[in-house]
Short mmCIF file of C-alpha atoms in Angstrom, two decimals:
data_model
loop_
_atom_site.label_atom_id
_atom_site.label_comp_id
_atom_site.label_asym_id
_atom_site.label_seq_id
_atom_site.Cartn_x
_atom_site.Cartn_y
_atom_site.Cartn_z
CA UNK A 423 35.60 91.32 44.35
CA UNK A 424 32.21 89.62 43.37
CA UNK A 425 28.42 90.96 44.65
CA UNK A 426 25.50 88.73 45.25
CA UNK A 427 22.26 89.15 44.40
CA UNK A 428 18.79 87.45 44.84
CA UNK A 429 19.64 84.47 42.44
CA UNK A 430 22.47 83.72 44.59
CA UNK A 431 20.99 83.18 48.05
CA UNK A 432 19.83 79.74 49.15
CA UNK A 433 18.27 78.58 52.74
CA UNK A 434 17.80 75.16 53.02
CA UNK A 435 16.85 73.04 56.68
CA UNK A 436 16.39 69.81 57.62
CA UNK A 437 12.69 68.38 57.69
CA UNK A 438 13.76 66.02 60.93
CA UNK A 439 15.72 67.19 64.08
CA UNK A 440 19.28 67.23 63.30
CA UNK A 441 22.25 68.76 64.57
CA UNK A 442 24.83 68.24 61.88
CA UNK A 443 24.64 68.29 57.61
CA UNK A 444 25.58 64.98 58.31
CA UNK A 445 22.66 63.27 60.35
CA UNK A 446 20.02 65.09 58.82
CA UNK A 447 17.92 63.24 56.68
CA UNK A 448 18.12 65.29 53.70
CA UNK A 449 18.02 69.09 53.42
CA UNK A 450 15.05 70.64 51.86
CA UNK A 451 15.26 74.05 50.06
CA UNK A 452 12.89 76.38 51.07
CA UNK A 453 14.71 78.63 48.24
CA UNK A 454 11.92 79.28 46.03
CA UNK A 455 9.43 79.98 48.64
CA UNK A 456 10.73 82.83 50.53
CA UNK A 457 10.09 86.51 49.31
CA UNK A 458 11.86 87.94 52.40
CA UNK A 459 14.03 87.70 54.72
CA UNK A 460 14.84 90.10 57.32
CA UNK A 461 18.57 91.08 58.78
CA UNK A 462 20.61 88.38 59.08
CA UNK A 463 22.84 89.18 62.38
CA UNK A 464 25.66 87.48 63.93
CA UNK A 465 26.57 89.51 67.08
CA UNK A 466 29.10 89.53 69.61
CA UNK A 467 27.61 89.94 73.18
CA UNK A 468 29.32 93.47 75.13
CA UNK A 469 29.57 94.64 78.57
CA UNK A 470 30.67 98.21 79.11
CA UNK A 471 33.71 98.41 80.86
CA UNK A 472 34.42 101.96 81.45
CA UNK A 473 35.20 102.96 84.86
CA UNK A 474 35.32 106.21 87.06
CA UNK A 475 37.25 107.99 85.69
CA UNK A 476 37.46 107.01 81.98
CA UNK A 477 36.55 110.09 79.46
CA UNK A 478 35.40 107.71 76.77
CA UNK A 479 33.18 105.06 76.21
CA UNK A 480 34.86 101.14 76.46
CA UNK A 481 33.74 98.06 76.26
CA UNK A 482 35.00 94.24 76.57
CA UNK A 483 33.63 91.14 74.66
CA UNK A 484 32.04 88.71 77.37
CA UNK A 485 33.03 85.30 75.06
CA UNK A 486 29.51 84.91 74.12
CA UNK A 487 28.22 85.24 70.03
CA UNK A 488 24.52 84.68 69.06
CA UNK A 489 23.02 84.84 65.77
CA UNK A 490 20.10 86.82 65.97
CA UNK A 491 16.28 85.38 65.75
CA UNK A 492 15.62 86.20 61.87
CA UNK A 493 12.52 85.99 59.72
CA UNK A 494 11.64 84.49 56.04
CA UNK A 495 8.19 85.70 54.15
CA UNK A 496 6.82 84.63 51.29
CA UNK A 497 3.49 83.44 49.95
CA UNK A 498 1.88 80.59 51.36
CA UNK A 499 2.17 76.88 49.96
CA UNK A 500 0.79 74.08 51.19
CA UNK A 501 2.51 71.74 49.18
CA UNK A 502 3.09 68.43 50.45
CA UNK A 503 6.38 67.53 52.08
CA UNK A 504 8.51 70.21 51.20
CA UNK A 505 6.93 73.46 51.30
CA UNK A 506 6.64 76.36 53.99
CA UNK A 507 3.08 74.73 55.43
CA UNK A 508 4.48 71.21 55.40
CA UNK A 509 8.24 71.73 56.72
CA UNK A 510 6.74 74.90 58.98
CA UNK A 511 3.21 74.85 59.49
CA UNK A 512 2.31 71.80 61.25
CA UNK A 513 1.57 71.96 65.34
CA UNK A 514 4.42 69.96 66.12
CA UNK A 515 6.69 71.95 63.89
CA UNK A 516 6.53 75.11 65.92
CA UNK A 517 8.91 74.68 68.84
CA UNK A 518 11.03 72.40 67.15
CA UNK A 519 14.69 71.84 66.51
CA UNK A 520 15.82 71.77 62.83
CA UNK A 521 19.20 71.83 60.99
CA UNK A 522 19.94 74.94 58.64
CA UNK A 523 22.12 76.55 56.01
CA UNK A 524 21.92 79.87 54.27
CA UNK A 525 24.20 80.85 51.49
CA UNK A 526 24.44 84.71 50.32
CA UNK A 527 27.05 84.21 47.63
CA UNK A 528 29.87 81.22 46.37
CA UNK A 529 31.94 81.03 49.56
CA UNK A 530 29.45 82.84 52.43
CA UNK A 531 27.48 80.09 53.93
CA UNK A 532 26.09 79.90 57.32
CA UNK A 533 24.82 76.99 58.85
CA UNK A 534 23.85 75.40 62.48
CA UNK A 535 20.69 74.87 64.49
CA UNK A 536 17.64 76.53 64.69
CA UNK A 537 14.17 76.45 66.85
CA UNK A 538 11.11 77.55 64.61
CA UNK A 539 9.63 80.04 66.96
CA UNK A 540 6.63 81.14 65.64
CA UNK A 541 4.44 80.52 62.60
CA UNK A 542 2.30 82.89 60.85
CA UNK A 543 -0.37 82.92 57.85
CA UNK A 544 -1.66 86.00 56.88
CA UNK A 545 -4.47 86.11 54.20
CA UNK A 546 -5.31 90.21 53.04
CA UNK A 547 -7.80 91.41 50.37
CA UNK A 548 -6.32 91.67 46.69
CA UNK A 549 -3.09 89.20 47.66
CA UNK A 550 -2.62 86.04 47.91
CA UNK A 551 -2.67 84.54 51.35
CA UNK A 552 1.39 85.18 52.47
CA UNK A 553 3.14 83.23 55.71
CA UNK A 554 5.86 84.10 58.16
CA UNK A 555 8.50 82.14 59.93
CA UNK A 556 10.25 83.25 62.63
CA UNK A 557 13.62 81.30 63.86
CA UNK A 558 15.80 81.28 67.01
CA UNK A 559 18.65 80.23 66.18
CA UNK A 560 21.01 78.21 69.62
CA UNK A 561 24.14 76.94 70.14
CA UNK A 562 27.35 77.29 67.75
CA UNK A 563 26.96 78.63 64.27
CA UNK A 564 29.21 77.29 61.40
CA UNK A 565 30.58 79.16 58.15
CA UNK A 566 31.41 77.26 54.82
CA UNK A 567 31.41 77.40 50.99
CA UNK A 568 28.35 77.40 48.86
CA UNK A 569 25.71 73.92 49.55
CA UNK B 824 2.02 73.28 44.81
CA UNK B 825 -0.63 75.91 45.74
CA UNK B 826 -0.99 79.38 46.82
CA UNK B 827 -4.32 80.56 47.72
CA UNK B 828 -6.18 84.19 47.48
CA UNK B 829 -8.78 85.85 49.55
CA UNK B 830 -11.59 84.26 47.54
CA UNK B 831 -10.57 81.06 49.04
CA UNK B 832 -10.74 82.70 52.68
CA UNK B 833 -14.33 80.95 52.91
CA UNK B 834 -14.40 79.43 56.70
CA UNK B 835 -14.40 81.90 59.79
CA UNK B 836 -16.45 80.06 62.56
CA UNK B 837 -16.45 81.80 66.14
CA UNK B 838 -18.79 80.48 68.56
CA UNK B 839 -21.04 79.29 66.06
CA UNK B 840 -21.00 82.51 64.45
CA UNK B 841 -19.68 82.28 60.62
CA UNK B 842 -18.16 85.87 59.81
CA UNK B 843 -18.09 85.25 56.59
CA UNK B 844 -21.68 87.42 56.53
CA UNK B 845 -20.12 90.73 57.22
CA UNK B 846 -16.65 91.74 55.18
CA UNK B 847 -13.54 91.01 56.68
CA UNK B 848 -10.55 92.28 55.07
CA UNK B 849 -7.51 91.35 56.80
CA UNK B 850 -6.98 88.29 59.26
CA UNK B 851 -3.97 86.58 61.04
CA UNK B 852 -3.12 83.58 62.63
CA UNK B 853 0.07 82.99 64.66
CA UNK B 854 1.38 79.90 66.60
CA UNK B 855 4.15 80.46 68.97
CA UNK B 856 6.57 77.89 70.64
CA UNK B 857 7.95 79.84 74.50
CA UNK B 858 11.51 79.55 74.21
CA UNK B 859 14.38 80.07 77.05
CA UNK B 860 17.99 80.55 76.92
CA UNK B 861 20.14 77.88 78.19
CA UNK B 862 23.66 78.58 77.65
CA UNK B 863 25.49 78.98 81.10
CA UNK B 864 29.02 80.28 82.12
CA UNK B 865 31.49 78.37 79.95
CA UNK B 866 29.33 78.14 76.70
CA UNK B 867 30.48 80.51 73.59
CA UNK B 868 27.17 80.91 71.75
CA UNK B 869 23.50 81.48 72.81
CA UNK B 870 21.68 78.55 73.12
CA UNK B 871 17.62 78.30 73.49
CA UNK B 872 15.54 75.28 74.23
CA UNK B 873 11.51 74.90 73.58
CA UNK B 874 10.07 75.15 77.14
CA UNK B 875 7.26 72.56 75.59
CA UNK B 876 4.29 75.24 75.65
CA UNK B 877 3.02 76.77 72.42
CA UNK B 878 0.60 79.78 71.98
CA UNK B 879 -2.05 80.66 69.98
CA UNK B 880 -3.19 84.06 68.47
CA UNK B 881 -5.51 85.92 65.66
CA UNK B 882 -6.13 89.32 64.36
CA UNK B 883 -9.14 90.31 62.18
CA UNK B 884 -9.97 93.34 60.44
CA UNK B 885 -13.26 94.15 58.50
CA UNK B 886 -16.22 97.03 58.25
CA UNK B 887 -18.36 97.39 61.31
CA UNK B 888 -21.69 95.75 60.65
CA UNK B 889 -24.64 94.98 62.69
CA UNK B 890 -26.86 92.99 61.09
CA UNK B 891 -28.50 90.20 62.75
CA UNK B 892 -25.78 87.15 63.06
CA UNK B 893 -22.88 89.63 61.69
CA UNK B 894 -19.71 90.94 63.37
CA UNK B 895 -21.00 92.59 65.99
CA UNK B 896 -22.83 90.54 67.15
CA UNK B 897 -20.48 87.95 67.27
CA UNK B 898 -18.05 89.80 68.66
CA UNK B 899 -19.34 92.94 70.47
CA UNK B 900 -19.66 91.81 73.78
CA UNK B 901 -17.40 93.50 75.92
CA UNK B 902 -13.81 91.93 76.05
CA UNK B 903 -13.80 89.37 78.65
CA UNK B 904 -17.23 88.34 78.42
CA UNK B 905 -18.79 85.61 80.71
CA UNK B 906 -19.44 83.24 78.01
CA UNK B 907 -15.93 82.02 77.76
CA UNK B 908 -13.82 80.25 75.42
CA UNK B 909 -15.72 79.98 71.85
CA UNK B 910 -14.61 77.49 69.65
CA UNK B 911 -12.77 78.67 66.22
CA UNK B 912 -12.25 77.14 62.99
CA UNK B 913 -10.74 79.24 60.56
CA UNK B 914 -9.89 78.12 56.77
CA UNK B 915 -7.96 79.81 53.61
CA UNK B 916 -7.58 76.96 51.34
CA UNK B 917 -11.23 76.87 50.63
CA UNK B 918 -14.64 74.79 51.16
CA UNK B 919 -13.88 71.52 49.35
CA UNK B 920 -14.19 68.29 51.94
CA UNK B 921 -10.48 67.66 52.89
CA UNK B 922 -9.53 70.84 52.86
CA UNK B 923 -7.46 71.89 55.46
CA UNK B 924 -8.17 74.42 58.29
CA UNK B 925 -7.14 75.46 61.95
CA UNK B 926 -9.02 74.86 64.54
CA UNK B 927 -8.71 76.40 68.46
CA UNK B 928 -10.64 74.19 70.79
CA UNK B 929 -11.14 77.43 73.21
CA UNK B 930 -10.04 81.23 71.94
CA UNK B 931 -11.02 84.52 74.17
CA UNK B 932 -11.20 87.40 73.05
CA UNK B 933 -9.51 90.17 74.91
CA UNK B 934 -9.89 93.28 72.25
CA UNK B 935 -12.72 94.86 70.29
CA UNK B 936 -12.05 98.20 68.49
CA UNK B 937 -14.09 100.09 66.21
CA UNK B 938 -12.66 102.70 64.16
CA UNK B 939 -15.02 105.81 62.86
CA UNK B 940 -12.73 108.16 60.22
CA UNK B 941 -14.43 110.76 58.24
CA UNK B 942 -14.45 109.85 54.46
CA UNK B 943 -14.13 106.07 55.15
CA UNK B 944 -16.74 103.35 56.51
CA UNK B 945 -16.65 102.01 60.47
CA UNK B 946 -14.30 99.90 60.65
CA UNK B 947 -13.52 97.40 63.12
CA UNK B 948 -10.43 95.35 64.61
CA UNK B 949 -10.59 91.86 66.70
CA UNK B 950 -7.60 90.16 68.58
CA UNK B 951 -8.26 86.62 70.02
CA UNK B 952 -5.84 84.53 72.27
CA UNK B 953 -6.04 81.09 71.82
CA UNK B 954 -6.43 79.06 75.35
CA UNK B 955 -5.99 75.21 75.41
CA UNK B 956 -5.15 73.76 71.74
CA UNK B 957 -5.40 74.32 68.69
CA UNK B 958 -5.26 71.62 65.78
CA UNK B 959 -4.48 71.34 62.08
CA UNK B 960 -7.57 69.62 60.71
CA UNK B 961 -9.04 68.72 57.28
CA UNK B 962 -13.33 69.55 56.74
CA UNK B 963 -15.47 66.76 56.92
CA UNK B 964 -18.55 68.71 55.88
CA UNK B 965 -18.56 72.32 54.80
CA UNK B 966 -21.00 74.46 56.21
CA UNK B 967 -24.50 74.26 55.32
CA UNK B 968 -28.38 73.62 56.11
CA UNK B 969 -29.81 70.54 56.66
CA UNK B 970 -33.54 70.01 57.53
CA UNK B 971 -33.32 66.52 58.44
CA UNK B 972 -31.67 63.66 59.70
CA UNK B 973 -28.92 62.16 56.95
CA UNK B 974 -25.08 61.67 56.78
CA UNK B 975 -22.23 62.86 54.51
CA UNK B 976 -20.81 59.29 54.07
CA UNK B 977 -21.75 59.56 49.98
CA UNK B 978 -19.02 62.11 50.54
CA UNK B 979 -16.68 61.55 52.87
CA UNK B 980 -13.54 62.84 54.40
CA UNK B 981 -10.52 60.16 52.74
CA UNK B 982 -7.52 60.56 54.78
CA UNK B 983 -5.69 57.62 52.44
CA UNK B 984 -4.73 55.90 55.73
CA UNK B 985 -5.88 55.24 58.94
CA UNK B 986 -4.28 56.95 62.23
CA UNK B 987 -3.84 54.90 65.46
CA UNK B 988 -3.62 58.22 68.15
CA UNK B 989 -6.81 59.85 68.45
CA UNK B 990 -7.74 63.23 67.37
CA UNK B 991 -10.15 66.26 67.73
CA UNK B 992 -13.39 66.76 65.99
CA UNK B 993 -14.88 70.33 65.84
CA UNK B 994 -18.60 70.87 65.31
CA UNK B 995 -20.21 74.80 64.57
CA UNK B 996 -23.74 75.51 64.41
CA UNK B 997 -24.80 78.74 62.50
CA UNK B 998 -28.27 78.49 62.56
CA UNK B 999 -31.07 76.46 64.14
CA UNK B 1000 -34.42 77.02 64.30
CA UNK B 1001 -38.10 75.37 63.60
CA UNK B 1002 -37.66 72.52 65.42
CA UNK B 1003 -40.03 72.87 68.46
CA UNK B 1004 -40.12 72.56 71.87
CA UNK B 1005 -37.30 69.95 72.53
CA UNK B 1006 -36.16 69.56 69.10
CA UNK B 1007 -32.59 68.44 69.20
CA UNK B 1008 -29.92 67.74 66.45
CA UNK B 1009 -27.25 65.31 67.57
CA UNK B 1010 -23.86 65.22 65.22
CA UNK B 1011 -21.74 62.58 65.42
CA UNK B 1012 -18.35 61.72 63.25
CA UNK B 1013 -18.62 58.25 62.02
CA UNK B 1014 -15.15 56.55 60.59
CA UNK B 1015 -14.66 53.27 58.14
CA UNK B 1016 -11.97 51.13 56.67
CA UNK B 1017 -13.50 50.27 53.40
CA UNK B 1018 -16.22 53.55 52.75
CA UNK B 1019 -19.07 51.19 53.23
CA UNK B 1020 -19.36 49.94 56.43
CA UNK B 1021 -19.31 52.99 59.16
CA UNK B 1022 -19.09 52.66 63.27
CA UNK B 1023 -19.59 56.07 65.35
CA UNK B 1024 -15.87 57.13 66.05
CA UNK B 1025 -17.27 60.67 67.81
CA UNK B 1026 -20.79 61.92 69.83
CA UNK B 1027 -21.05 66.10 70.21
CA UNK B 1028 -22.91 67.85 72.54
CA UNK B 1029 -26.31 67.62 71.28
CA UNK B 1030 -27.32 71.22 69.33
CA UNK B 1031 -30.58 72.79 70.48
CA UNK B 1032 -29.52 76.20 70.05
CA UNK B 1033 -28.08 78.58 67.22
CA UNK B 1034 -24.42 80.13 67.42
CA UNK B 1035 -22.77 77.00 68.99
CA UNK B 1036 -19.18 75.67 68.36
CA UNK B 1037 -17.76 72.12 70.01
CA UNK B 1038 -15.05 70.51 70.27
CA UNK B 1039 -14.69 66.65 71.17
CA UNK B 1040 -11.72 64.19 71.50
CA UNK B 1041 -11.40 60.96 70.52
CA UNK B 1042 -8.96 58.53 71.46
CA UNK B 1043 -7.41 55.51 69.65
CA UNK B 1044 -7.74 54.28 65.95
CA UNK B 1045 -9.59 56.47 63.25
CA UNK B 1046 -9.97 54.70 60.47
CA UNK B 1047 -9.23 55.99 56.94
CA UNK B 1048 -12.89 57.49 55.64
CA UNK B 1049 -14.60 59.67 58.12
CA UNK B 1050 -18.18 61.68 57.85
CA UNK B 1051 -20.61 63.78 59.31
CA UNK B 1052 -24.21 61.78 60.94
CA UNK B 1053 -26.73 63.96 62.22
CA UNK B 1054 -29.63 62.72 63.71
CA UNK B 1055 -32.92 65.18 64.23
CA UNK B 1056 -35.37 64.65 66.94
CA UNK B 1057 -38.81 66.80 67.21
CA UNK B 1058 -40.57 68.49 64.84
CA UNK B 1059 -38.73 69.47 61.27
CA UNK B 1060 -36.47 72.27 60.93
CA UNK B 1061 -33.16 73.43 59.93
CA UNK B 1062 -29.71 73.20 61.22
CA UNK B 1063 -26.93 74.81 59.59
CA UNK B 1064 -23.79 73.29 60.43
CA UNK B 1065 -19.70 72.52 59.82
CA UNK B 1066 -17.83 69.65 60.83
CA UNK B 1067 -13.92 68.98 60.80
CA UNK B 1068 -11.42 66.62 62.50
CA UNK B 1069 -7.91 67.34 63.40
CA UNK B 1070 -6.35 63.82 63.36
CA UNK B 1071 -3.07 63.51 65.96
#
């Protein structure tokens, strides 16, 4: 039995639109510039299938998983080329389709596709100016060992 | 790499208005691609696509003030007013030429709160949606006065390379005044290959009046240097002004 902590987790996506590890023209780690990340949810979609009749509660599994649109936070970099502003930030960067992975420990990796919903810069008296990201992730998600 | 604080929070143009004047304390700006789901009957996962439309929003908090050219003024007019669509440019990486900063070519303004609490100052709370687009440009010339005709081309805007696809140039006027009956400022953006020869890549609206933004698009090449040319007509007075271009 091992736990994972911060220094374990890594999130890195591809800067072009890729579907696979394989076509993506190298993965960049946005590691280092995220200070938080919200719930990270893979769900199974349910009907309820109780009938008339039925005392308790049932339900079925329709065949259809989703991981769930997530967030990442941090403070905001405009660093060329690899950074939250340059891989996230641009106007042609929100709405489009990128490759991901995201690794919480040695063998607990996630990885697939991802749209980069929204974009968000938020500058605050006494703090540094911070951004958001939010993703929505489609289509099959992978798991693997560590990237 | 570079983070930036609130001191470098130095460009908030509405309408010609630079907020800057009164004290803002908090302030947002979101982008938003509409998504919808795609996956039909046979698929095992979700799946979303980018329906190709983005949207534009931003928040601003700061203390009620209504001093001549301050928040309220600016932005006091009830929600929804006539005037339309002002033009915003917005920066947090400070004033320097080059810097970068956001610019909405047409944002309304749908909510205006002001907050009275006992023990605490008025406070007061702005939402804008943005309407048409909004660009990721670098300054060409920070705000400030000018009192004559002249150019910024001892200091100009050095992209490192030229761009073939057009772009968006964005023009605020704070202040203008002094310059008689049919005084007129016109800015221009001006572009170069080599930082000594310059052509007009850009004409604005000509300015005769304070608390003015403009946006313009150009089409085509835009060479690697660009700068700000403003030429006065009538008597002399003083324009206070920004310029920026959002390169495609």
């Amino acid at each position: 039995m091992a736990n994972y902590g911060m220094a374990d987790f890594v999130f890195q996506m591809s800067r072009s639109s890729a579907t696979a590890a394989s076509s993506a023209t190298g993965l960049l780690p946005l590691t280092g510039y995220i200070t938080e990340i919200d719930g990270v949810v893979l769900e199974s979609i349910l009907v309820d299938s109780h009938a008339f009749g039925d005392s308790w509660a049932e339900a079925l599994y329709t065949g259809i998983r989703k991981l769930n649109p997530f967030k990442i936070a941090g403070f905001y970099d405009d660093v060329a080329a690899s950074g939250p502003h340059a891989l996230l930030g641009q106007a042609t960067d929100v709405g489009a389709e990128r490759y991901f992975e995201m690794g919480f420990g040695a063998s607990d990796v996630i990885n697939g596709r991802l749209l980069v919903k929204s974009y968000r810069r938020h500058a605050m008296r006494d703090d540094l100016t911070r951004y958001e990201t939010e993703f929505q992730p489609t289509g099959a998600m992978g798991t693997a060992t560590n990237p | 790499m570079a983070n930036y604080g609130p001191d470098q929070v130095a460009l908030l143009l509405y309408g010609g208005y630079d907020l800057t004047i009164g004290i803002i304390t908090t302030l947002t700006d979101k982008q938003e691609a509409i998504l919808e789901r795609t996956n039909g009957l046979g698929a095992a996962w979700e799946a979303h696509a980018y329906t190709g439309v983005r949207k534009a929003e931003f928040e601003l908090e700061g203390f009620y003030d209504d001093a001549t050219g301050s928040i309220h003024e600016a932005l006091g007019s009830p929600p929804g007013s006539a005037s339309g669509p002002r033009v915003w440019c917005l920066g947090v990486e400070g004033t320097a030429t080059g810097a970068d900063f956001v610019g909405y070519t047409g944002a309304l303004q749908p909510t205006y709160e002001r907050l009275a609490v006992r023990d605490e100052l008025t406070k007061i709370k702005a939402g804008f949606k943005g309407t048409g687009e909004v660009r990721q440009g670098r300054i060409v010339r920070m705000l400030s006065s000018a009192t004559a005709s002249g150019a910024s081309t001892g200091t100009p805007l050095d992209n490192s390379a030229s761009n073939t696809s057009g772009g968006v140039g964005f023009l605020q006027v704070t202040d203008f005044s002094g310059w008689g009956a049919g005084g007129a400022v016109t800015v221009s953006l001006v572009h170069s290959a080599d930082n000594i020869t310059y052509a007009n890549l850009l004409t604005f609206a000509s300015a005769t009046a304070e608390h003015r933004g403009y946006s313009q698009a150009v089409t085509g090449a835009i060479q690697r240097y660009v700068a700000a040319n403003w030429t006065a007509s009538g008597a002399t007075g003083n324009i206070r002004f920004f310029a920026g271009l959002a390169r495609t």
